[in-house]
Short mmCIF file of C-alpha atoms in Angstrom, two decimals:
data_model
loop_
_atom_site.label_atom_id
_atom_site.label_comp_id
_atom_site.label_asym_id
_atom_site.label_seq_id
_atom_site.Cartn_x
_atom_site.Cartn_y
_atom_site.Cartn_z
CA MET H 13 -22.74 8.48 -11.13
CA SER H 14 -19.87 7.54 -9.49
CA LEU H 15 -20.57 5.32 -6.11
CA TRP H 16 -18.56 7.65 -4.21
CA HIS H 17 -20.41 11.05 -5.11
CA ASP H 18 -23.41 9.23 -4.32
CA THR H 19 -22.30 7.95 -0.83
CA ALA H 20 -20.72 11.45 -0.08
CA PRO H 21 -22.49 12.43 3.35
CA ASP H 22 -22.53 15.99 1.78
CA GLY H 23 -23.84 14.66 -1.74
CA PHE H 24 -21.03 17.03 -3.29
CA ALA H 25 -23.21 20.36 -2.88
CA PRO H 26 -21.68 22.98 -4.30
CA ARG H 27 -20.39 26.10 -2.34
CA PRO H 28 -20.44 29.75 -3.58
CA ALA H 29 -18.39 31.15 -6.83
CA LEU H 30 -16.39 33.84 -6.91
CA ALA H 31 -17.48 37.28 -6.95
CA GLY H 32 -14.94 40.12 -8.21
CA ASP H 33 -11.24 40.26 -8.73
CA LEU H 34 -9.71 39.11 -5.40
CA HIS H 35 -5.83 39.58 -4.07
CA VAL H 36 -4.25 36.59 -1.72
CA ASP H 37 -0.77 35.05 -1.26
CA VAL H 38 -1.44 31.53 -2.98
CA ALA H 39 -4.41 30.73 -5.54
CA ILE H 40 -4.62 27.04 -6.25
CA VAL H 41 -6.38 26.30 -9.56
CA GLY H 42 -8.00 22.95 -9.24
CA ALA H 43 -9.92 21.55 -6.03
CA GLY H 44 -8.97 17.91 -6.17
CA LEU H 45 -6.60 16.09 -3.84
CA THR H 46 -3.26 18.14 -5.10
CA GLY H 47 -4.98 21.39 -4.46
CA LEU H 48 -6.85 20.71 -1.10
CA TRP H 49 -3.66 18.54 0.21
CA ALA H 50 -1.26 21.82 -0.65
CA ALA H 51 -4.16 24.34 0.86
CA TYR H 52 -4.31 22.29 4.06
CA TYR H 53 -0.32 22.05 4.66
CA LEU H 54 0.33 25.61 3.22
CA ALA H 55 -2.22 26.68 5.86
CA SER H 56 -1.12 24.33 8.61
CA ALA H 57 2.22 25.91 8.28
CA ASP H 58 1.51 29.40 7.92
CA PRO H 59 -2.34 30.49 9.56
CA GLY H 60 -1.98 34.15 8.23
CA LEU H 61 -1.38 32.99 4.40
CA ARG H 62 -4.41 34.10 2.42
CA ILE H 63 -4.96 30.95 0.28
CA ALA H 64 -7.66 30.74 -2.14
CA VAL H 65 -8.80 27.87 -4.39
CA LEU H 66 -10.93 27.70 -7.32
CA GLU H 67 -12.47 25.37 -8.66
CA ARG H 68 -14.79 24.57 -12.01
CA GLU H 69 -17.01 22.36 -10.69
CA VAL H 70 -16.92 21.03 -7.24
CA ALA H 71 -13.97 20.37 -4.91
CA GLY H 72 -13.38 16.25 -5.49
CA PHE H 73 -15.56 16.60 -9.27
CA GLY H 74 -12.73 14.96 -11.02
CA ALA H 75 -10.21 11.76 -10.47
CA SER H 76 -10.02 12.48 -6.94
CA GLY H 77 -13.95 11.91 -6.40
CA ARG H 78 -14.06 9.18 -9.34
CA ASN H 79 -10.68 6.82 -8.88
CA GLY H 80 -10.60 3.27 -7.23
CA GLY H 81 -9.65 4.37 -3.73
CA TRP H 82 -6.53 2.94 -3.32
CA CYS H 83 -4.00 4.88 -0.59
CA SER H 84 -0.92 3.09 -2.34
CA ALA H 85 2.75 3.61 -2.86
CA LEU H 86 2.30 3.10 -6.34
CA PHE H 87 4.34 5.30 -8.90
CA PRO H 88 3.84 5.24 -12.28
CA SER H 89 7.41 5.07 -13.51
CA SER H 90 9.53 1.81 -12.51
CA LEU H 91 12.43 1.99 -10.06
CA ARG H 92 14.97 1.05 -12.59
CA ALA H 93 13.13 3.88 -14.97
CA VAL H 94 14.00 6.68 -12.31
CA ALA H 95 17.28 5.29 -11.43
CA ARG H 96 18.25 5.65 -15.06
CA ARG H 97 17.06 9.26 -15.21
CA TYR H 98 18.18 10.13 -11.60
CA GLY H 99 20.22 7.22 -10.20
CA ALA H 100 19.40 4.27 -7.68
CA ALA H 101 19.21 6.58 -4.91
CA ALA H 102 16.90 8.77 -5.75
CA ALA H 103 14.87 5.91 -7.04
CA THR H 104 14.99 4.56 -3.68
CA LEU H 105 14.03 8.10 -2.29
CA MET H 106 11.15 8.61 -4.29
CA TYR H 107 9.58 4.99 -3.17
CA ALA H 108 10.34 5.41 0.24
CA ALA H 109 8.53 8.77 0.35
CA LEU H 110 5.48 7.41 -1.15
CA ARG H 111 5.54 4.54 1.02
CA ASP H 112 5.62 6.99 4.29
CA SER H 113 2.90 8.84 2.75
CA VAL H 114 0.20 6.34 3.00
CA ASP H 115 0.59 6.79 6.61
CA GLU H 116 0.57 10.32 6.66
CA VAL H 117 -2.72 9.84 4.85
CA GLY H 118 -3.79 7.79 7.77
CA ARG H 119 -2.18 10.03 9.88
CA VAL H 120 -4.62 13.30 8.83
CA VAL H 121 -7.50 11.21 8.69
CA ALA H 122 -7.15 10.24 12.16
CA ALA H 123 -5.99 13.78 13.59
CA GLU H 124 -8.95 15.43 11.67
CA GLY H 125 -11.58 12.80 12.04
CA LEU H 126 -12.42 12.43 8.70
CA ASP H 127 -14.62 9.16 8.20
CA VAL H 128 -13.30 7.86 5.14
CA HIS H 129 -13.62 3.94 5.46
CA TRP H 130 -10.03 3.69 6.10
CA ALA H 131 -8.60 -0.03 6.30
CA LYS H 132 -5.40 -0.17 5.78
CA GLY H 133 -5.08 -4.03 4.90
CA GLY H 134 -2.63 -3.89 2.14
CA SER H 135 -2.83 -4.99 -1.92
CA VAL H 136 -2.57 -8.29 -3.37
CA ALA H 137 -1.49 -8.75 -6.98
CA LEU H 138 -2.53 -12.40 -8.41
CA ALA H 139 -0.96 -14.35 -10.74
CA ARG H 140 -3.02 -16.02 -12.86
CA SER H 141 -1.13 -17.49 -15.89
CA ALA H 142 2.38 -18.32 -16.25
CA PRO H 143 3.69 -14.94 -17.68
CA GLN H 144 2.00 -13.32 -14.70
CA LEU H 145 3.81 -15.35 -12.52
CA GLU H 146 7.20 -14.18 -14.22
CA ARG H 147 6.04 -10.41 -13.68
CA ALA H 148 5.11 -10.98 -10.44
CA ARG H 149 8.64 -12.75 -9.49
CA ALA H 150 10.38 -9.74 -11.72
CA ALA H 151 8.29 -7.61 -9.66
CA VAL H 152 10.00 -8.43 -6.31
CA ALA H 153 13.41 -8.82 -7.72
CA GLU H 154 13.25 -5.28 -8.88
CA ALA H 155 12.04 -4.29 -5.24
CA GLY H 156 15.18 -6.15 -3.92
CA GLU H 157 17.84 -4.38 -5.90
CA PHE H 158 17.14 -1.32 -4.49
CA GLY H 159 16.72 -2.29 -1.04
CA PHE H 160 13.48 -3.24 -0.59
CA GLY H 161 12.37 -6.46 1.33
CA LYS H 162 9.39 -8.99 2.25
CA GLY H 163 8.47 -5.87 4.50
CA ASP H 164 7.76 -3.89 1.52
CA ILE H 165 6.70 -6.60 -1.17
CA ARG H 166 6.93 -10.50 -1.40
CA LEU H 167 5.65 -13.37 -3.42
CA LEU H 168 2.83 -15.46 -2.44
CA ASP H 169 2.14 -19.04 -3.05
CA PRO H 170 -0.80 -20.05 -4.39
CA ALA H 171 -2.33 -21.14 -1.08
CA GLU H 172 -1.98 -17.50 0.59
CA ALA H 173 -2.90 -15.70 -2.06
CA SER H 174 -6.15 -17.69 -2.62
CA SER H 175 -6.52 -17.38 0.96
CA MET H 176 -6.39 -13.44 0.35
CA VAL H 177 -8.09 -13.06 -2.99
CA GLY H 178 -10.85 -16.03 -3.60
CA ALA H 179 -10.25 -15.74 -7.28
CA THR H 180 -10.29 -18.01 -9.72
CA GLY H 181 -7.06 -19.61 -11.77
CA VAL H 182 -4.53 -18.16 -9.21
CA LEU H 183 -0.93 -19.73 -9.06
CA GLY H 184 0.34 -16.94 -6.89
CA GLY H 185 1.01 -13.17 -6.35
CA THR H 186 2.74 -10.45 -4.59
CA TYR H 187 1.75 -8.49 -1.57
CA THR H 188 2.62 -5.40 0.13
CA PRO H 189 1.60 -3.74 3.45
CA HIS H 190 1.71 -0.36 1.91
CA CYS H 191 -2.06 0.36 0.90
CA ALA H 192 -5.32 0.94 2.47
CA ALA H 193 -8.72 1.06 0.74
CA LEU H 194 -11.04 4.03 1.70
CA HIS H 195 -13.94 6.05 0.03
CA PRO H 196 -12.15 8.79 -2.01
CA GLY H 197 -15.35 10.65 -1.77
CA ARG H 198 -15.37 11.21 1.76
CA LEU H 199 -12.02 11.99 1.74
CA VAL H 200 -11.86 14.76 -0.68
CA ARG H 201 -14.85 16.37 0.70
CA GLY H 202 -13.55 15.90 4.11
CA LEU H 203 -10.25 17.67 3.45
CA ALA H 204 -12.09 20.62 1.62
CA ASN H 205 -13.69 21.09 4.78
CA VAL H 206 -10.88 20.99 7.07
CA ALA H 207 -9.10 23.16 4.54
CA GLU H 208 -11.66 25.89 4.88
CA ARG H 209 -11.86 25.47 8.63
CA LEU H 210 -8.09 26.80 8.90
CA GLY H 211 -9.07 29.76 6.87
CA VAL H 212 -8.78 28.53 3.09
CA ARG H 213 -11.08 30.42 0.68
CA LEU H 214 -12.61 27.92 -1.44
CA TYR H 215 -14.55 28.92 -4.69
CA GLU H 216 -16.58 26.38 -6.85
CA ARG H 217 -18.26 26.88 -10.18
CA THR H 218 -15.61 29.15 -10.97
CA PRO H 219 -14.01 28.37 -13.98
CA VAL H 220 -10.25 29.71 -14.76
CA ARG H 221 -9.89 30.44 -18.02
CA HIS H 222 -6.35 31.41 -18.14
CA ILE H 223 -3.12 31.44 -16.05
CA ALA H 224 -0.25 34.09 -16.93
CA GLY H 225 2.05 35.25 -14.50
CA ARG H 226 0.82 35.60 -10.99
CA ARG H 227 -3.05 36.07 -11.66
CA ALA H 228 -5.70 33.60 -12.52
CA ASP H 229 -8.10 34.67 -14.54
CA THR H 230 -11.91 33.26 -13.90
CA ARG H 231 -15.43 34.16 -15.53
CA TYR H 232 -16.06 36.05 -12.41
CA GLY H 233 -13.19 37.91 -11.75
CA ALA H 234 -9.42 37.78 -11.80
CA VAL H 235 -7.66 36.21 -8.48
CA PHE H 236 -3.77 38.08 -8.34
CA ALA H 237 -1.37 35.69 -6.45
CA ASP H 238 2.30 35.83 -5.28
CA VAL H 239 2.19 32.17 -6.14
CA VAL H 240 -0.33 30.33 -8.21
CA VAL H 241 -0.54 26.62 -8.20
CA ARG H 242 -2.10 24.72 -11.34
CA ALA H 243 -3.54 21.26 -10.07
CA THR H 244 -5.82 20.46 -12.91
CA GLU H 245 -4.54 16.82 -13.44
CA GLY H 246 -6.43 15.23 -16.39
CA TYR H 247 -7.95 18.55 -17.36
CA THR H 248 -5.05 20.42 -17.58
CA ALA H 249 -5.25 20.45 -21.20
CA ALA H 250 -8.43 22.88 -21.33
CA LEU H 251 -6.02 25.85 -20.14
CA PRO H 252 -4.89 27.85 -23.21
CA GLY H 253 -1.38 26.93 -24.12
CA LEU H 254 -1.30 23.36 -22.10
CA ARG H 255 -3.13 20.66 -24.39
CA ARG H 256 0.32 18.71 -24.46
CA MET H 257 1.30 18.88 -21.10
CA VAL H 258 -0.74 16.05 -19.85
CA ALA H 259 -2.75 13.63 -21.83
CA PRO H 260 -6.66 12.81 -20.53
CA VAL H 261 -6.75 9.19 -20.36
CA TYR H 262 -10.19 7.46 -19.12
CA SER H 263 -10.67 4.90 -16.50
CA LEU H 264 -13.91 3.39 -15.93
CA MET H 265 -15.70 1.88 -12.77
CA VAL H 266 -18.44 -0.34 -11.84
CA ALA H 267 -20.13 -1.41 -8.01
CA THR H 268 -22.09 -3.59 -7.49
CA GLU H 269 -24.84 -3.91 -4.56
CA PRO H 270 -23.88 -4.82 -1.02
CA LEU H 271 -22.57 -8.49 -1.16
CA PRO H 272 -23.94 -10.90 1.72
CA ALA H 273 -21.16 -12.37 4.11
CA ALA H 274 -21.73 -15.91 3.10
CA PHE H 275 -20.23 -14.34 -0.61
CA TRP H 276 -17.49 -12.85 1.31
CA ASP H 277 -16.92 -15.95 3.54
CA GLY H 278 -15.58 -17.86 0.17
CA VAL H 279 -13.91 -14.21 -1.77
CA GLY H 280 -12.16 -13.45 1.33
CA LEU H 281 -10.73 -9.76 1.56
CA ARG H 282 -11.51 -9.75 4.97
CA ARG H 283 -8.75 -6.73 5.28
CA ARG H 284 -10.37 -5.41 2.85
CA GLU H 285 -7.34 -5.69 0.85
CA THR H 286 -7.04 -3.84 -2.74
CA PHE H 287 -6.80 -6.40 -5.28
CA THR H 288 -5.33 -6.38 -9.12
CA ASP H 289 -3.63 -8.76 -11.10
CA PHE H 290 -0.33 -9.15 -13.35
CA ARG H 291 -2.23 -8.73 -16.96
CA HIS H 292 -0.70 -5.74 -18.87
CA LEU H 293 -4.38 -3.97 -19.38
CA ILE H 294 -4.74 -2.38 -15.71
CA ILE H 295 -7.74 -3.43 -13.24
CA TYR H 296 -8.12 -2.45 -9.93
CA GLY H 297 -10.64 -3.45 -6.80
CA GLN H 298 -11.59 -2.96 -3.77
CA ARG H 299 -14.46 -4.51 -0.97
CA THR H 300 -16.10 -1.18 0.18
CA ALA H 301 -17.08 -0.62 3.57
CA ASP H 302 -20.67 -1.33 3.02
CA ASP H 303 -19.70 -5.00 1.41
CA ARG H 304 -19.52 -3.96 -2.34
CA PHE H 305 -17.11 -4.65 -4.91
CA ALA H 306 -15.74 -1.25 -6.57
CA PHE H 307 -13.95 -2.66 -9.69
CA GLY H 308 -12.33 -0.63 -12.70
CA GLY H 309 -10.04 -0.37 -15.31
CA ARG H 310 -8.42 1.48 -18.40
CA GLY H 311 -9.43 0.27 -21.89
CA ALA H 312 -11.57 3.50 -22.85
CA PRO H 313 -10.22 5.38 -26.19
CA TYR H 314 -8.25 8.38 -26.00
CA HIS H 315 -10.03 11.15 -27.62
CA LEU H 316 -7.73 13.12 -30.35
CA GLY H 317 -6.81 16.28 -29.54
CA SER H 318 -6.69 15.92 -25.37
CA ARG H 319 -10.59 16.59 -25.71
CA VAL H 320 -12.59 15.58 -22.27
CA ARG H 321 -16.24 15.71 -22.20
CA THR H 322 -19.01 14.20 -19.91
CA THR H 323 -20.00 11.87 -22.29
CA TYR H 324 -16.65 10.10 -22.35
CA ASP H 325 -17.10 9.23 -18.92
CA ARG H 326 -19.60 6.28 -20.14
CA GLU H 327 -18.54 3.62 -22.31
CA PRO H 328 -21.14 0.87 -22.20
CA ALA H 329 -18.72 -1.73 -24.23
CA VAL H 330 -16.20 -0.86 -21.24
CA PHE H 331 -18.59 -1.56 -18.37
CA ALA H 332 -19.87 -4.60 -19.60
CA GLU H 333 -16.02 -5.78 -20.26
CA LEU H 334 -15.36 -5.10 -16.63
CA ARG H 335 -18.48 -6.97 -15.64
CA ARG H 336 -16.97 -10.05 -17.62
CA VAL H 337 -13.83 -9.69 -16.10
CA LEU H 338 -15.15 -9.34 -12.14
CA VAL H 339 -17.24 -12.27 -13.09
CA ASP H 340 -14.19 -14.26 -14.43
CA LEU H 341 -12.29 -13.30 -11.11
CA PHE H 342 -15.51 -13.98 -8.79
CA PRO H 343 -18.02 -16.57 -10.63
CA ALA H 344 -20.25 -16.04 -7.66
CA VAL H 345 -20.86 -12.52 -8.43
CA ARG H 346 -22.71 -13.22 -11.74
CA ASP H 347 -25.76 -12.64 -10.25
CA ALA H 348 -25.33 -9.41 -8.47
CA ALA H 349 -26.89 -5.92 -9.34
CA VAL H 350 -24.41 -3.58 -10.60
CA THR H 351 -26.09 -0.38 -9.09
CA HIS H 352 -23.05 2.29 -10.08
CA THR H 353 -21.17 2.92 -13.46
CA TRP H 354 -18.74 5.94 -13.91
CA GLY H 355 -15.58 7.03 -15.32
CA GLY H 356 -13.35 10.11 -15.98
CA PRO H 357 -10.28 11.09 -16.96
CA LEU H 358 -6.63 11.11 -15.78
CA GLY H 359 -3.51 12.69 -16.24
CA VAL H 360 -0.75 11.15 -18.16
CA PRO H 361 2.62 12.76 -19.44
CA ARG H 362 4.31 11.56 -22.26
CA ASP H 363 7.14 9.80 -20.24
CA TRP H 364 4.54 8.55 -17.37
CA PHE H 365 6.51 10.46 -14.52
CA PRO H 366 4.72 12.85 -12.46
CA SER H 367 6.02 16.18 -11.62
CA VAL H 368 6.02 18.49 -9.00
CA GLY H 369 7.45 22.23 -8.61
CA LEU H 370 7.74 25.92 -8.44
CA ASN H 371 9.09 28.61 -10.87
CA ARG H 372 10.21 31.33 -8.40
CA ARG H 373 10.52 33.82 -11.08
CA SER H 374 7.45 33.29 -12.82
CA GLY H 375 5.40 32.56 -9.48
CA LEU H 376 3.65 29.55 -11.10
CA ALA H 377 3.64 26.17 -9.12
CA TRP H 378 2.46 22.75 -10.33
CA ALA H 379 1.83 19.53 -9.72
CA GLY H 380 0.48 16.37 -11.36
CA GLY H 381 0.47 13.86 -13.97
CA TYR H 382 0.18 10.51 -11.81
CA VAL H 383 -1.05 8.30 -14.24
CA GLY H 384 -3.89 7.19 -11.79
CA ASP H 385 -1.87 6.61 -9.15
CA GLY H 386 -2.64 9.82 -7.46
CA VAL H 387 -4.80 9.16 -3.77
CA THR H 388 -1.10 9.13 -2.05
CA ALA H 389 0.95 10.96 -4.42
CA THR H 390 -1.13 14.26 -3.79
CA ASN H 391 -0.42 14.10 -0.53
CA LEU H 392 3.02 14.10 -0.97
CA ALA H 393 2.52 16.71 -4.05
CA GLY H 394 0.55 18.65 -1.23
CA ARG H 395 3.61 18.58 1.39
CA THR H 396 6.14 19.04 -1.38
CA LEU H 397 4.68 22.47 -2.46
CA ALA H 398 3.89 23.85 0.78
CA ASP H 399 7.95 23.64 1.04
CA LEU H 400 8.81 24.96 -2.36
CA VAL H 401 6.19 28.16 -1.73
CA LEU H 402 7.14 28.85 1.90
CA GLU H 403 10.80 28.48 0.88
CA ARG H 404 11.62 25.46 3.43
CA GLU H 405 14.57 23.11 2.54
CA SER H 406 13.53 19.51 3.02
CA ASP H 407 14.33 15.68 1.94
CA LEU H 408 10.67 16.29 -0.11
CA VAL H 409 12.13 19.22 -2.42
CA ARG H 410 15.18 16.85 -3.27
CA LEU H 411 12.98 14.21 -4.50
CA PRO H 412 13.54 13.61 -8.29
CA TRP H 413 10.09 14.53 -9.60
CA VAL H 414 10.85 17.91 -8.16
CA ASN H 415 10.95 20.27 -11.26
CA HIS H 416 11.06 17.15 -13.57
CA ARG H 417 9.83 18.26 -17.19
CA SER H 418 8.48 15.94 -19.39
CA PRO H 419 8.54 15.70 -22.73
CA ARG H 420 5.02 17.90 -24.68
#
């Protein structure tokens, strides 16, 4: 079981399912962070809107409740890659919007009184070999090309990097202040509760079988809406005709038991900085509010035909490798118990470029394809969807991911 599911205050208790046909203004398929942020901003902007969210399992069942808890400004396509397609100005605006969205999440968390264990300590990417150190320097240089300076990302020398993250073999690294560690289960469940208080109707245990035109067909009835939002991320391939839209790729995590103060005196992470390094195979970690390591990485196999099954959430060999890497980074954790192991699919478009959009003619809106960088991007997507649905001209609807089409 996910640490976040296990330690959420409500235990992820399900809400009632849909019971019969329903007519609304906006129907949202998927009660993860994308769908819930969209519902939140729509209901906040227009309390008279009739909004329904349809969820196959329970709110936060998917990646929104299983991720590493990084509220970061990361985007899976590099600045240069975005610039090649849409121009340097668009790339700069995209990354600036994500940077600002970190603080927007923090603002909403505070305004709505959500206890998500928020700690905006920034993020450290370690360099532990000569090639990794070159990648660190290249990351800072690329950011500088687009006008992002030391207030956004800066190089760390070995002493400063080690003082932040007391890992082995540190040669340097980078630091960005634009990241907060949080408890994603508390965020997604808290956001669902806030949306309900705003009048949004949430129907759980309600699988959507088909989306066509301005309707979503479920096992328990059809939902008719002026706009249907598809917010299904790693589960998109299960919908008819969408198998090649987003590839479900698995990421897995482990969490240790709470570790004593003496351990953290040696390891650091005093401000709960999130951490990674510049290896090619992605790893990510945080110190939780109750002093555990929550640590994850890629490496689970892709399953032919974009299959998604609960059995794929558990890969013992990957869990063992994650523990090995964690011990390699922090040898003092060797004897700590691993209390939780879990995984799940995230959504990867074929060009690694997330998108958000609305086809006014068909009434279909969508957002997703975050490649694991979704905790902050879902907020930006939710605000953008609200502007698109409400036909509001804003800087958000002009960002380069709006109506972007990835190859299928």
